[in-house]
Amino acid sequence: MKIRTSAIAVGLLLLTALLFAGKSIREAHYPLPIKPSASWESYISSLDVQREAFFVDSDGVMLEADLFIPNGGRAEKPAVVFSPGSGDSLYQNYAPGFVETYILDLFLARDFAVLLVNKRGMGQSEGNYTKSSIEGRAADLYAAVQSVQSHPGIDEENIGLIGHSQGGWVVSHTAAEHADIAFFISLAGPTMTMFEQGADMYAHEGRCTGLEDEALDAYVDKRTNRTRLGIRIGEIINFGMFGFDARSQHYNPKDALTTVANPGLFVYAENDFLVTPALNIARMNEIFARDIPPHIRMVIVDDATHIFRLVDDPCDSAADPEAHPLSTQLTDILHSWLTEQGY
């Protein structure tokens, strides 16, 4: 027994040492060397806009940003700021066609200015987003809003937010904290905790591999137990995504959702197995005792995946996204809702 206990202790020490070594290597190489997509600059050059590249100062951390202001139209334009989802990504190289179609093309056509900002440690942004949290990301997002409030070409009273996936939590949290946010849009953003959302995702992953009944339950238990272990590790050593998950896995958007007074649109995708519509809409109804306030709207886009590409089967969500068309229904929904809001 003593030998076994000693072996376990040595193993844990070695694991901790490896994690700290990995942490040092990761932090020494931030920002990560992710490049913009090959088509990004040619796409941007085709837009009829004034482009302003600058850095947002968020509590001393400088975040890479691009502001796009349409030529012509109103002298002072409403604006929207985009908050991306989880993980390593650039706004210049996000899910194929997503930023171009649903953010830039759509809002610029409505004479909106669009502000894109890279997360900490991504692109030319300083810092490391894995050391942050949902609340920290919300603080960075509001710093981005503040950076354009005094811009002579921006209507400071009409600056809204649009977020995708984890960015949905971020925009609703930011809007709840700041009454000067004109509106917020959550695209495939959860209304449950990150831990709950992860468990639901694992269940869909298991079903897509053919698991059922007890085998499916065992798979979900295994994956959620790994998540719990990662949270415990993150609580001890604050390492990379372990640290981020430890701070964020139990983030509950309920407080933000019940206090936000700004107009909000929640759009879900029918074939999204990462953030499933049924559970998230049910949670919203639970939060509000089935009396969702009129300033909050929820809709579902037919046949769409998490990145709003069209597939017949949710299990095809992981297929090459460019092999599937983008949803025009989402475009129509966004245009319609913005018109209702007076834009």
Coordinates of N, CA, C and O in Angstrom, one line a residue, residues 74 78-81 101-114 158-163 181-187 263-267 295 297 299 329-343:
R74 N -25.0 57.9 -43.6 CA -25.1 58.8 -42.5 C -23.7 59.3 -42.0 O -22.7 58.6 -42.1
P78 N -24.4 54.0 -36.8 CA -24.4 53.0 -35.7 C -23.3 52.0 -35.9 O -22.7 51.9 -37.0
A79 N -22.9 51.3 -34.9 CA -21.8 50.4 -35.0 C -22.1 49.1 -34.2 O -22.9 49.0 -33.4
V80 N -21.4 48.1 -34.6 CA -21.5 46.8 -34.0 C -20.1 46.2 -33.8 O -19.2 46.4 -34.6
V81 N -19.9 45.6 -32.6 CA -18.6 45.0 -32.2 C -18.8 43.5 -32.1 O -19.7 43.0 -31.5
T101 N -19.7 37.1 -44.1 CA -21.1 37.1 -44.5 C -22.0 37.7 -43.5 O -22.9 38.5 -43.8
Y102 N -21.9 37.2 -42.2 CA -22.9 37.5 -41.2 C -22.5 38.8 -40.4 O -23.3 39.3 -39.7
I103 N -21.3 39.2 -40.5 CA -20.8 40.4 -39.8 C -20.6 41.6 -40.8 O -21.3 42.6 -40.8
L104 N -19.5 41.5 -41.6 CA -19.2 42.6 -42.4 C -20.2 42.9 -43.5 O -20.7 44.0 -43.6
D105 N -20.5 41.9 -44.4 CA -21.4 42.1 -45.5 C -22.7 42.6 -45.0 O -23.3 43.6 -45.5
L106 N -23.2 42.0 -43.9 CA -24.6 42.3 -43.5 C -24.7 43.7 -42.8 O -25.5 44.5 -43.2
F107 N -23.8 44.0 -41.9 CA -23.9 45.2 -41.2 C -23.4 46.4 -42.1 O -24.0 47.5 -42.0
L108 N -22.4 46.2 -42.9 CA -22.0 47.3 -43.7 C -23.1 47.7 -44.7 O -23.2 48.9 -45.0
A109 N -23.8 46.7 -45.2 CA -24.9 47.0 -46.1 C -26.0 47.8 -45.5 O -26.8 48.5 -46.2
R110 N -26.1 47.8 -44.1 CA -27.1 48.6 -43.4 C -26.5 49.9 -42.9 O -27.1 50.5 -42.0
D111 N -25.4 50.3 -43.4 CA -24.7 51.5 -43.1 C -24.2 51.5 -41.6 O -24.2 52.6 -41.0
F112 N -23.8 50.4 -41.1 CA -23.2 50.2 -39.8 C -21.7 50.3 -39.9 O -21.1 49.7 -40.9
A113 N -21.0 50.8 -39.0 CA -19.6 50.6 -38.8 C -19.4 49.3 -38.1 O -20.2 48.9 -37.3
V114 N -18.3 48.6 -38.4 CA -18.1 47.3 -37.8 C -16.7 47.3 -37.2 O -15.7 47.6 -37.8
N158 N -25.6 54.4 -30.3 CA -26.1 53.2 -31.1 C -25.0 52.3 -31.4 O -24.7 52.0 -32.6
I159 N -24.3 51.8 -30.4 CA -23.3 50.8 -30.6 C -23.8 49.4 -29.9 O -24.1 49.4 -28.8
G160 N -23.9 48.4 -30.8 CA -24.4 47.1 -30.4 C -23.3 46.1 -30.4 O -22.1 46.3 -30.8
L161 N -23.6 44.8 -30.0 CA -22.7 43.7 -29.9 C -23.3 42.5 -30.6 O -24.5 42.3 -30.6
I162 N -22.4 41.8 -31.3 CA -22.8 40.5 -31.8 C -21.7 39.4 -31.5 O -20.5 39.7 -31.7
G163 N -22.1 38.3 -30.9 CA -21.2 37.3 -30.5 C -21.6 35.9 -31.0 O -22.7 35.6 -31.2
I181 N -25.1 49.9 -24.0 CA -25.0 49.0 -25.2 C -26.4 49.1 -25.8 O -27.4 48.8 -25.2
A182 N -26.5 49.4 -27.1 CA -27.8 49.6 -27.8 C -28.6 48.3 -28.0 O -29.8 48.3 -27.9
F183 N -27.9 47.2 -28.3 CA -28.5 45.9 -28.5 C -27.4 44.8 -28.5 O -26.2 45.1 -28.5
F184 N -27.8 43.6 -28.4 CA -26.9 42.5 -28.5 C -27.5 41.3 -29.2 O -28.7 41.1 -29.2
I185 N -26.7 40.6 -30.0 CA -27.1 39.4 -30.8 C -26.2 38.3 -30.4 O -25.0 38.4 -30.5
S186 N -26.8 37.2 -30.0 CA -26.0 36.0 -29.7 C -26.3 34.9 -30.7 O -27.5 34.4 -30.9
L187 N -25.3 34.5 -31.5 CA -25.4 33.5 -32.5 C -24.9 32.2 -32.0 O -23.7 32.1 -31.7
P263 N -32.3 45.4 -25.9 CA -32.9 44.4 -26.8 C -31.8 43.3 -27.2 O -30.7 43.6 -27.5
G264 N -32.3 42.1 -27.1 CA -31.4 41.0 -27.4 C -32.0 39.9 -28.3 O -33.2 39.6 -28.2
L265 N -31.2 39.4 -29.2 CA -31.7 38.4 -30.2 C -30.8 37.1 -30.0 O -29.5 37.2 -30.1
F266 N -31.4 36.0 -29.7 CA -30.7 34.7 -29.6 C -31.1 33.9 -30.8 O -32.2 33.5 -30.9
V267 N -30.1 33.5 -31.6 CA -30.3 32.7 -32.8 C -29.6 31.4 -32.6 O -28.4 31.3 -32.3
H295 N -38.2 42.1 -24.7 CA -37.0 42.6 -25.3 C -36.0 41.5 -25.7 O -35.0 41.8 -26.3
R297 N -35.6 38.0 -27.9 CA -36.2 37.1 -28.9 C -35.3 35.9 -29.1 O -34.1 36.0 -29.1
V299 N -34.9 32.6 -31.9 CA -35.3 31.9 -33.2 C -34.3 30.8 -33.5 O -33.2 30.7 -33.0
Q329 N -31.2 32.1 -44.5 CA -32.3 32.3 -43.5 C -31.7 33.2 -42.3 O -32.4 34.1 -41.8
L330 N -30.5 32.9 -41.9 CA -29.9 33.7 -40.8 C -29.7 35.1 -41.3 O -30.0 36.0 -40.5
T331 N -29.3 35.3 -42.5 CA -29.2 36.7 -43.0 C -30.5 37.4 -42.9 O -30.6 38.6 -42.5
D332 N -31.6 36.7 -43.4 CA -32.9 37.3 -43.4 C -33.4 37.6 -42.0 O -34.0 38.7 -41.7
I333 N -33.1 36.7 -41.0 CA -33.5 36.9 -39.6 C -32.8 38.2 -39.1 O -33.4 39.0 -38.4
L334 N -31.5 38.3 -39.3 CA -30.8 39.4 -38.8 C -31.3 40.7 -39.4 O -31.5 41.7 -38.6
H335 N -31.5 40.8 -40.7 CA -32.0 42.0 -41.3 C -33.3 42.4 -40.7 O -33.6 43.5 -40.4
S336 N -34.2 41.4 -40.6 CA -35.6 41.7 -40.1 C -35.5 42.2 -38.7 O -36.2 43.2 -38.4
W337 N -34.7 41.6 -37.8 CA -34.7 42.0 -36.4 C -34.1 43.4 -36.3 O -34.6 44.3 -35.5
L338 N -33.0 43.7 -37.1 CA -32.4 45.0 -37.0 C -33.4 46.1 -37.5 O -33.4 47.2 -37.0
T339 N -34.2 45.8 -38.5 CA -35.3 46.7 -39.0 C -36.3 47.0 -37.9 O -36.7 48.1 -37.7
E340 N -36.7 45.9 -37.2 CA -37.6 46.1 -36.0 C -37.0 47.0 -35.0 O -37.7 47.8 -34.3
Q341 N -35.7 47.0 -34.8 CA -35.0 47.8 -33.8 C -34.8 49.3 -34.3 O -34.3 50.1 -33.5
G342 N -35.2 49.6 -35.5 CA -35.1 50.9 -36.0 C -33.9 51.2 -36.8 O -33.5 52.4 -37.1
Y343 N -33.1 50.1 -37.2 CA -31.9 50.3 -38.0 C -32.1 49.9 -39.4 O -31.3 49.7 -40.2

